[in-house]
């Protein structure tokens, strides 16, 4: 059906029943599913809320929904609940018990009043989430279709290819706000004039300190996360510990990418959970002990991440150099992962300038290597992302022991962060 029906008042949005609580209440009190005077009043509420949000602030790095929530005076921690509600928001979708509970928590975060103002706040977040994720993933239009009810009662599915932000009385009132977060996405950080230097945290305090130091994105280190929990790295044993850390790190005003080792088994389930938490990307490795995964197997893991959460930046790690196994297959493996949807390629242990230049020339996505050479030299070779990996964690261990020895031996300790400084970091 042509999109002209969006301009025809005879074609109404799908009606929703009145409700006092839950997802049904949200649907019944937002402009998206209203007509007439109710629609005009509720749309005006949304427009007024948007007028308080500086679109430029949404272009800075950070999770899109978290940035919008913060700009609207809400905590960044609403992101998981917004994601859950978004899956049950449309009238043709199933409302889950999880979504009902999430709506109640969101109302609480908005002040606890079940009224149109609260619904407008929640509606802005819920409608922004999937659309901005789609923009980051490169989807055009970000919302592929919308629905209208014809005068004879038929449901009409309208293709939005020619009008990606709708049209008429229900056209999106926040085109600038919707497109701005994509400009601050993790993907875009790989396109800057200098390589992205990505420091890796192992707990909340280290992540908070890195954000306080001005880093616009942080990663996690699988060795650090495993070690602080008394677990071996690269053994698939630290899934819950990794997720527990992520739930804390997403409170920070930064982009977070997560080292998921080889995927912890249930790759699609992990992808969905990480996306709901608001992470920006993942690092997934093809190393398996002292050997390598079958390239087709690892490519399938990459594909599973991209199909489940297309907006995540999937950094596919090739461990040929790290494990000194079949180094000649590095480019072939990388290209296979790119074909499966990888947004970047990470080759730890790739140190020789000639080898780096070869991979940069052959692989059509950003190359990530560890901080094993001078940053300026890596930039000249075409590297787009430089990770610290476990370096910071290992340096912290060294400093811990050195400081303890200094105290024991009566040697000056040197400058360290003060008590109040650390407390300030973690009381965000």
Short mmCIF file of C-alpha atoms in Angstrom, two decimals:
data_model
loop_
_atom_site.label_atom_id
_atom_site.label_comp_id
_atom_site.label_asym_id
_atom_site.label_seq_id
_atom_site.Cartn_x
_atom_site.Cartn_y
_atom_site.Cartn_z
CA UNK A 1 0.00 0.00 0.00
CA UNK A 2 1.35 3.45 -0.87
CA UNK A 3 2.42 5.66 2.00
CA UNK A 4 -0.18 8.28 1.07
CA UNK A 5 -2.53 6.57 3.54
CA UNK A 6 -0.44 8.14 6.32
CA UNK A 7 -1.83 11.51 5.23
CA UNK A 8 -5.43 10.29 5.11
CA UNK A 9 -7.27 10.77 8.44
CA UNK A 10 -9.68 8.01 7.42
CA UNK A 11 -6.85 5.52 8.01
CA UNK A 12 -6.42 5.37 11.79
CA UNK A 13 -3.72 3.80 13.91
CA UNK A 14 -4.69 0.43 15.44
CA UNK A 15 -6.95 1.01 18.43
CA UNK A 16 -5.90 -0.19 21.86
CA UNK A 17 -8.15 -0.79 24.88
CA UNK A 18 -8.01 1.38 27.97
CA UNK A 19 -6.03 -0.05 30.87
CA UNK A 20 -4.90 1.12 34.29
CA UNK A 21 -1.58 -0.72 34.51
CA UNK A 22 1.12 -2.53 32.55
CA UNK A 23 1.94 -2.54 28.86
CA UNK A 24 -1.72 -2.05 27.96
CA UNK A 25 -1.73 1.14 30.06
CA UNK A 26 1.33 2.41 28.22
CA UNK A 27 -0.20 1.74 24.81
CA UNK A 28 -3.45 3.41 25.84
CA UNK A 29 -1.77 6.61 27.03
CA UNK A 30 0.81 7.46 24.34
CA UNK A 31 0.36 9.45 21.15
CA UNK A 32 1.56 6.50 19.05
CA UNK A 33 -1.75 4.65 19.43
CA UNK A 34 -4.11 7.62 19.83
CA UNK A 35 -6.27 9.68 17.50
CA UNK A 36 -8.19 12.94 17.73
CA UNK A 37 -7.88 15.17 20.79
CA UNK A 38 -6.09 12.46 22.77
CA UNK A 39 -3.43 12.22 20.10
CA UNK A 40 -2.93 15.99 19.87
CA UNK A 41 -2.58 16.34 23.64
CA UNK A 42 -0.24 13.38 24.05
CA UNK A 43 1.91 14.36 21.08
CA UNK A 44 2.28 17.84 22.56
CA UNK A 45 3.54 16.26 25.79
CA UNK A 46 6.19 14.30 23.87
CA UNK A 47 7.25 17.34 21.86
CA UNK A 48 7.61 19.39 25.04
CA UNK A 49 9.81 16.70 26.60
CA UNK A 50 11.96 16.54 23.48
CA UNK A 51 12.39 20.31 23.50
CA UNK A 52 14.36 19.94 26.74
CA UNK A 53 16.86 17.54 25.13
CA UNK A 54 19.87 18.94 23.28
CA UNK A 55 20.38 16.70 20.25
CA UNK A 56 24.10 17.49 20.34
CA UNK A 57 24.33 15.72 23.70
CA UNK A 58 22.96 12.60 22.05
CA UNK A 59 25.84 12.57 19.54
CA UNK A 60 28.41 11.98 22.26
CA UNK A 61 29.59 8.40 22.89
CA UNK A 62 27.32 6.27 25.03
CA UNK A 63 24.34 3.96 24.80
CA UNK A 64 21.50 5.73 22.90
CA UNK A 65 18.70 4.96 25.34
CA UNK A 66 20.94 5.67 28.34
CA UNK A 67 21.86 9.08 26.90
CA UNK A 68 18.23 9.94 26.18
CA UNK A 69 17.14 8.76 29.61
CA UNK A 70 19.80 10.87 31.29
CA UNK A 71 18.81 13.91 29.21
CA UNK A 72 15.21 13.41 30.35
CA UNK A 73 16.24 13.24 34.00
CA UNK A 74 16.01 9.46 34.38
CA UNK A 75 18.71 7.01 35.51
CA UNK A 76 20.81 5.24 32.89
CA UNK A 77 19.86 1.94 34.53
CA UNK A 78 16.44 1.96 32.83
CA UNK A 79 18.01 0.55 29.64
CA UNK A 80 17.26 -3.17 30.28
CA UNK A 81 13.63 -2.47 31.21
CA UNK A 82 13.15 -0.28 28.13
CA UNK A 83 14.47 -3.09 25.93
CA UNK A 84 12.07 -5.61 27.50
CA UNK A 85 9.04 -3.34 27.10
CA UNK A 86 9.96 -2.53 23.49
CA UNK A 87 9.49 -6.18 22.53
CA UNK A 88 5.88 -6.10 23.77
CA UNK A 89 5.00 -2.51 22.86
CA UNK A 90 3.30 -2.94 19.49
CA UNK A 91 -0.33 -4.14 19.59
CA UNK A 92 0.46 -7.14 17.36
CA UNK A 93 3.12 -8.42 19.79
CA UNK A 94 2.71 -10.66 22.82
CA UNK A 95 2.80 -9.02 26.23
CA UNK A 96 5.04 -10.98 28.58
CA UNK A 97 5.01 -11.02 32.36
CA UNK A 98 8.56 -9.70 32.21
CA UNK A 99 7.35 -6.69 30.21
CA UNK A 100 4.53 -6.00 32.67
CA UNK A 101 7.00 -5.90 35.57
CA UNK A 102 9.38 -3.73 33.53
CA UNK A 103 6.65 -1.13 32.90
CA UNK A 104 5.99 -0.91 36.63
CA UNK A 105 9.68 -0.36 37.33
CA UNK A 106 9.87 2.33 34.66
CA UNK A 107 6.87 4.12 36.14
CA UNK A 108 8.67 4.01 39.49
CA UNK A 109 11.79 5.50 37.91
CA UNK A 110 9.65 8.30 36.47
CA UNK A 111 8.17 9.22 39.85
CA UNK A 112 5.52 6.56 40.39
CA UNK A 113 2.52 8.27 38.81
CA UNK A 114 0.56 6.35 36.17
CA UNK A 115 -0.46 9.34 34.05
CA UNK A 116 0.01 10.65 30.50
CA UNK A 117 3.20 12.54 31.37
CA UNK A 118 4.83 9.36 32.63
CA UNK A 119 3.58 7.44 29.59
CA UNK A 120 5.08 10.10 27.30
CA UNK A 121 8.48 9.72 28.98
CA UNK A 122 8.46 5.94 28.76
CA UNK A 123 7.06 6.01 25.22
CA UNK A 124 9.93 8.19 23.99
CA UNK A 125 12.48 5.72 25.35
CA UNK A 126 10.68 2.62 24.12
CA UNK A 127 10.16 4.00 20.63
CA UNK A 128 13.73 5.28 20.40
CA UNK A 129 15.46 2.04 21.37
CA UNK A 130 14.78 -0.30 18.42
CA UNK A 131 14.83 2.52 15.86
CA UNK A 132 18.24 3.86 16.91
CA UNK A 133 19.65 0.35 17.13
CA UNK A 134 18.51 -0.18 13.55
CA UNK A 135 20.14 3.08 12.43
CA UNK A 136 23.42 2.07 14.03
CA UNK A 137 23.18 -1.30 12.30
CA UNK A 138 22.72 0.51 8.97
CA UNK A 139 19.06 -0.34 8.39
CA UNK A 140 17.14 1.97 6.07
CA UNK A 141 14.45 2.69 6.99
CA UNK A 142 15.09 2.06 10.69
CA UNK A 143 11.45 1.05 11.15
CA UNK A 144 10.45 -0.88 8.02
CA UNK A 145 6.65 -0.73 8.25
CA UNK A 146 3.79 0.77 10.17
CA UNK A 147 0.14 -0.21 10.41
CA UNK A 148 -3.16 1.57 9.78
CA UNK A 149 -6.78 0.52 9.91
CA UNK A 150 -8.74 1.24 6.72
CA UNK A 151 -12.30 2.64 6.85
CA UNK A 152 -13.61 -0.86 6.12
CA UNK A 153 -11.74 -2.34 9.08
CA UNK A 154 -8.88 -3.95 7.17
CA UNK A 155 -5.37 -3.71 8.61
CA UNK A 156 -3.04 -2.01 6.15
CA UNK A 157 0.72 -2.53 6.38
CA UNK A 158 2.52 0.57 5.08
CA UNK A 159 6.08 0.31 3.75
CA UNK A 160 8.18 3.17 5.14
CA UNK A 161 11.03 2.90 2.61
CA UNK A 162 10.17 6.29 1.07
CA UNK A 163 9.21 7.97 4.36
CA UNK A 164 11.58 6.51 6.97
CA UNK A 165 10.27 8.75 9.74
CA UNK A 166 6.63 8.49 8.81
CA UNK A 167 4.38 11.27 7.59
CA UNK A 168 1.27 13.16 8.52
CA UNK A 169 -0.09 13.57 12.01
CA UNK A 170 1.84 10.55 13.32
CA UNK A 171 5.16 11.42 11.67
CA UNK A 172 8.13 11.18 14.03
CA UNK A 173 8.53 14.52 15.87
CA UNK A 174 12.14 13.74 16.75
CA UNK A 175 14.03 13.06 13.56
CA UNK A 176 17.10 14.99 14.74
CA UNK A 177 17.00 13.32 18.15
CA UNK A 178 16.59 9.88 16.57
CA UNK A 179 19.53 10.22 14.18
CA UNK A 180 21.89 11.98 16.61
CA UNK A 181 22.78 8.93 18.79
CA UNK A 182 24.00 7.01 15.75
CA UNK A 183 26.66 9.68 15.34
CA UNK A 184 28.08 8.78 18.74
CA UNK A 185 27.97 5.05 18.18
CA UNK A 186 30.83 2.69 18.87
CA UNK A 187 31.06 1.98 15.13
CA UNK A 188 31.82 5.65 14.39
CA UNK A 189 34.71 5.72 16.84
CA UNK A 190 36.62 3.47 14.44
CA UNK A 191 36.33 6.07 11.68
CA UNK A 192 38.08 8.96 13.41
CA UNK A 193 41.33 10.61 12.33
CA UNK A 194 43.23 8.60 14.96
CA UNK A 195 42.87 4.96 16.02
CA UNK A 196 40.48 4.21 18.86
CA UNK A 197 42.57 3.46 21.94
CA UNK A 198 40.41 1.09 23.99
CA UNK A 199 41.43 0.47 27.62
CA UNK A 200 40.14 -2.70 29.26
CA UNK A 201 38.61 -2.81 32.75
CA UNK A 202 38.29 -5.78 35.10
CA UNK A 203 35.95 -4.32 37.72
CA UNK A 204 33.71 -1.30 38.23
CA UNK A 205 36.36 0.86 39.89
CA UNK A 206 38.86 0.37 37.07
CA UNK A 207 36.13 1.17 34.53
CA UNK A 208 35.04 4.27 36.43
CA UNK A 209 38.64 5.48 36.69
CA UNK A 210 39.14 5.07 32.94
CA UNK A 211 35.98 7.02 32.19
CA UNK A 212 37.08 9.71 34.64
CA UNK A 213 40.39 9.87 32.74
CA UNK A 214 38.50 10.83 29.59
CA UNK A 215 38.21 7.59 27.62
CA UNK A 216 35.03 7.59 25.53
CA UNK A 217 34.80 3.80 25.36
CA UNK A 218 36.06 0.94 27.48
CA UNK A 219 36.28 -2.81 27.06
CA UNK A 220 36.54 -5.67 29.50
CA UNK A 221 39.49 -8.00 29.80
CA UNK A 222 38.57 -11.67 29.99
CA UNK A 223 41.80 -12.53 31.83
CA UNK A 224 41.18 -9.81 34.40
CA UNK A 225 37.52 -10.71 34.94
CA UNK A 226 38.33 -14.40 35.28
CA UNK A 227 41.36 -13.89 37.50
CA UNK A 228 39.68 -11.57 40.02
CA UNK A 229 37.04 -14.28 40.44
CA UNK A 230 39.56 -17.10 40.79
CA UNK A 231 38.69 -18.63 37.42
CA UNK A 232 40.76 -19.63 34.39
CA UNK A 233 40.65 -17.45 31.30
CA UNK A 234 39.44 -18.74 27.91
CA UNK A 235 37.72 -21.73 29.53
CA UNK A 236 34.13 -20.51 29.26
CA UNK A 237 33.90 -20.44 33.05
CA UNK A 238 33.29 -16.71 33.65
CA UNK A 239 29.96 -16.08 31.90
CA UNK A 240 28.02 -14.99 34.99
CA UNK A 241 30.96 -13.00 36.35
CA UNK A 242 31.27 -11.19 33.03
CA UNK A 243 27.57 -10.35 32.94
CA UNK A 244 27.65 -9.19 36.57
CA UNK A 245 30.44 -6.76 35.70
CA UNK A 246 28.64 -5.53 32.60
CA UNK A 247 25.53 -4.73 34.64
CA UNK A 248 27.70 -2.39 36.69
CA UNK A 249 29.74 -0.88 33.87
CA UNK A 250 26.67 0.19 31.86
CA UNK A 251 25.90 2.63 34.68
CA UNK A 252 28.88 4.67 33.48
CA UNK A 253 28.52 7.43 30.85
CA UNK A 254 30.57 5.59 28.26
CA UNK A 255 30.38 2.94 25.55
CA UNK A 256 31.13 -0.58 26.75
CA UNK A 257 32.35 -3.52 24.68
CA UNK A 258 32.66 -6.95 26.23
CA UNK A 259 35.19 -9.76 25.83
CA UNK A 260 33.02 -12.88 25.70
CA UNK A 261 35.84 -15.37 25.12
CA UNK A 262 34.44 -17.91 22.63
CA UNK A 263 30.81 -17.01 23.35
CA UNK A 264 30.13 -18.94 26.55
CA UNK A 265 28.09 -21.57 24.75
CA UNK A 266 24.68 -20.00 24.06
CA UNK A 267 25.77 -17.28 21.66
CA UNK A 268 22.28 -16.07 20.69
CA UNK A 269 21.10 -15.95 24.29
CA UNK A 270 24.24 -14.07 25.29
CA UNK A 271 23.82 -11.61 22.41
CA UNK A 272 20.24 -10.85 23.43
CA UNK A 273 21.17 -10.37 27.08
CA UNK A 274 24.10 -8.08 26.32
CA UNK A 275 22.00 -6.03 23.90
CA UNK A 276 19.31 -5.58 26.55
CA UNK A 277 21.93 -4.42 29.04
CA UNK A 278 23.02 -1.72 26.61
CA UNK A 279 26.51 -2.77 25.58
CA UNK A 280 27.97 -1.44 22.33
CA UNK A 281 29.96 -4.42 21.14
CA UNK A 282 31.61 -7.74 21.80
CA UNK A 283 34.94 -9.41 21.24
CA UNK A 284 34.64 -13.10 20.36
CA UNK A 285 37.70 -15.33 19.84
CA UNK A 286 38.35 -18.35 17.65
CA UNK A 287 41.03 -19.80 19.92
CA UNK A 288 40.17 -23.13 21.54
CA UNK A 289 42.79 -24.06 24.10
CA UNK A 290 46.05 -24.46 22.18
CA UNK A 291 44.28 -24.69 18.81
CA UNK A 292 41.76 -22.91 16.63
CA UNK A 293 38.06 -23.36 16.07
CA UNK A 294 36.87 -24.52 12.69
CA UNK A 295 36.48 -21.29 10.65
CA UNK A 296 32.91 -22.18 9.75
CA UNK A 297 32.05 -22.70 13.42
CA UNK A 298 33.46 -19.33 14.44
CA UNK A 299 31.79 -17.62 11.49
CA UNK A 300 28.48 -19.05 12.68
CA UNK A 301 29.05 -17.52 16.13
CA UNK A 302 29.71 -14.15 14.50
CA UNK A 303 26.58 -14.53 12.39
CA UNK A 304 24.52 -15.44 15.45
CA UNK A 305 25.58 -12.24 17.22
CA UNK A 306 24.77 -10.06 14.21
CA UNK A 307 21.40 -11.71 13.55
CA UNK A 308 20.35 -11.45 17.20
CA UNK A 309 21.66 -7.92 17.84
CA UNK A 310 22.59 -6.24 14.53
CA UNK A 311 23.61 -2.98 16.21
CA UNK A 312 26.39 -4.58 18.27
CA UNK A 313 29.93 -4.04 16.97
CA UNK A 314 31.21 -7.59 16.63
CA UNK A 315 34.99 -7.76 16.78
CA UNK A 316 35.98 -11.22 15.53
CA UNK A 317 39.26 -12.32 17.06
CA UNK A 318 41.66 -14.41 14.98
CA UNK A 319 44.10 -16.24 17.27
CA UNK A 320 46.56 -17.53 14.66
CA UNK A 321 49.36 -15.25 15.87
CA UNK A 322 48.39 -15.39 19.53
CA UNK A 323 48.66 -19.18 19.58
CA UNK A 324 51.31 -19.42 16.82
CA UNK A 325 49.04 -21.79 14.91
CA UNK A 326 48.52 -21.70 11.11
CA UNK A 327 49.52 -18.04 10.78
CA UNK A 328 49.19 -18.28 7.01
CA UNK A 329 45.41 -18.60 7.39
CA UNK A 330 44.99 -15.26 9.18
CA UNK A 331 43.59 -13.30 6.25
CA UNK A 332 41.39 -16.19 5.04
CA UNK A 333 39.88 -16.58 8.49
CA UNK A 334 39.38 -12.84 8.84
CA UNK A 335 37.60 -12.58 5.50
CA UNK A 336 35.33 -15.47 6.39
CA UNK A 337 34.33 -13.71 9.59
CA UNK A 338 33.72 -10.46 7.69
CA UNK A 339 31.44 -12.37 5.32
CA UNK A 340 29.52 -13.58 8.38
CA UNK A 341 28.96 -9.97 9.50
CA UNK A 342 31.98 -9.06 11.64
CA UNK A 343 32.38 -5.30 12.02
CA UNK A 344 36.04 -5.52 12.97
CA UNK A 345 38.90 -8.02 13.11
CA UNK A 346 41.16 -8.43 16.14
CA UNK A 347 44.50 -10.21 15.71
CA UNK A 348 46.36 -10.38 19.04
CA UNK A 349 50.04 -11.15 18.67
CA UNK A 350 50.21 -9.42 15.30
CA UNK A 351 53.37 -7.38 15.83
CA UNK A 352 55.47 -7.39 12.65
CA UNK A 353 54.81 -4.21 10.60
CA UNK A 354 54.72 -6.16 7.35
CA UNK A 355 52.15 -8.61 8.72
CA UNK A 356 50.02 -5.75 10.06
CA UNK A 357 50.11 -3.93 6.73
CA UNK A 358 49.14 -7.14 4.91
CA UNK A 359 46.04 -7.66 7.05
CA UNK A 360 45.05 -3.97 6.81
CA UNK A 361 45.27 -4.13 3.01
CA UNK A 362 43.34 -7.38 2.71
CA UNK A 363 40.54 -6.95 5.24
CA UNK A 364 37.77 -4.38 4.47
CA UNK A 365 36.86 -3.67 8.13
CA UNK A 366 38.80 -1.98 10.96
CA UNK A 367 41.80 -3.93 12.23
CA UNK A 368 42.30 -4.14 15.98
CA UNK A 369 45.64 -5.10 17.54
CA UNK A 370 46.94 -4.94 21.13
CA UNK A 371 49.12 -2.10 22.36
CA UNK A 372 52.34 -3.93 21.46
CA UNK A 373 53.87 -1.20 19.29
CA UNK A 374 53.90 2.60 19.44
CA UNK A 375 50.43 4.02 18.83
CA UNK A 376 51.70 6.43 16.18
CA UNK A 377 53.39 3.64 14.25
CA UNK A 378 50.25 1.51 14.36
CA UNK A 379 48.23 4.46 13.10
CA UNK A 380 50.58 4.87 10.14
CA UNK A 381 50.17 1.16 9.35
CA UNK A 382 46.38 1.63 9.14
CA UNK A 383 45.33 0.05 12.44
CA UNK A 384 41.97 1.50 13.55
CA UNK A 385 41.69 0.16 17.09
CA UNK A 386 44.33 -0.48 19.75
CA UNK A 387 43.34 -2.46 22.83
CA UNK A 388 45.17 -2.71 26.12
CA UNK A 389 43.75 -6.19 26.73
CA UNK A 390 44.96 -7.55 30.07
CA UNK A 391 47.88 -5.09 30.20
CA UNK A 392 46.27 -2.70 32.68
CA UNK A 393 45.19 -5.54 34.95
CA UNK A 394 48.65 -7.06 34.94
CA UNK A 395 50.20 -3.64 35.58
CA UNK A 396 47.84 -3.19 38.54
CA UNK A 397 48.99 -6.52 40.00
CA UNK A 398 52.62 -5.47 39.62
CA UNK A 399 51.93 -2.12 41.27
CA UNK A 400 50.04 -3.81 44.11
CA UNK A 401 52.98 -6.05 44.93
CA UNK A 402 55.52 -3.25 44.48
CA UNK A 403 53.55 -1.00 46.86
CA UNK A 404 53.27 -3.73 49.49
CA UNK A 405 57.01 -4.32 49.29
CA UNK A 406 57.68 -0.59 49.59
CA UNK A 407 55.63 -0.44 52.80
CA UNK A 408 57.42 -3.51 54.18
CA UNK A 409 60.86 -2.16 53.26
CA UNK A 410 60.27 1.42 54.43
CA UNK A 411 60.49 2.84 50.91
CA UNK A 412 58.30 5.83 49.90
CA UNK A 413 55.16 4.58 48.18
CA UNK A 414 54.67 7.48 45.80
CA UNK A 415 51.47 9.14 44.69
CA UNK A 416 48.26 7.07 44.75
CA UNK A 417 44.56 8.01 44.46
CA UNK A 418 43.09 9.32 47.70
CA UNK A 419 40.28 7.63 49.63
CA UNK A 420 37.75 10.31 48.75
CA UNK A 421 38.77 10.20 45.09
CA UNK A 422 38.04 6.48 44.87
CA UNK A 423 34.79 6.86 46.76
CA UNK A 424 33.72 9.59 44.34
CA UNK A 425 34.42 7.30 41.38
CA UNK A 426 32.11 4.56 42.59
CA UNK A 427 29.32 6.77 43.95
CA UNK A 428 28.10 7.83 40.53
#
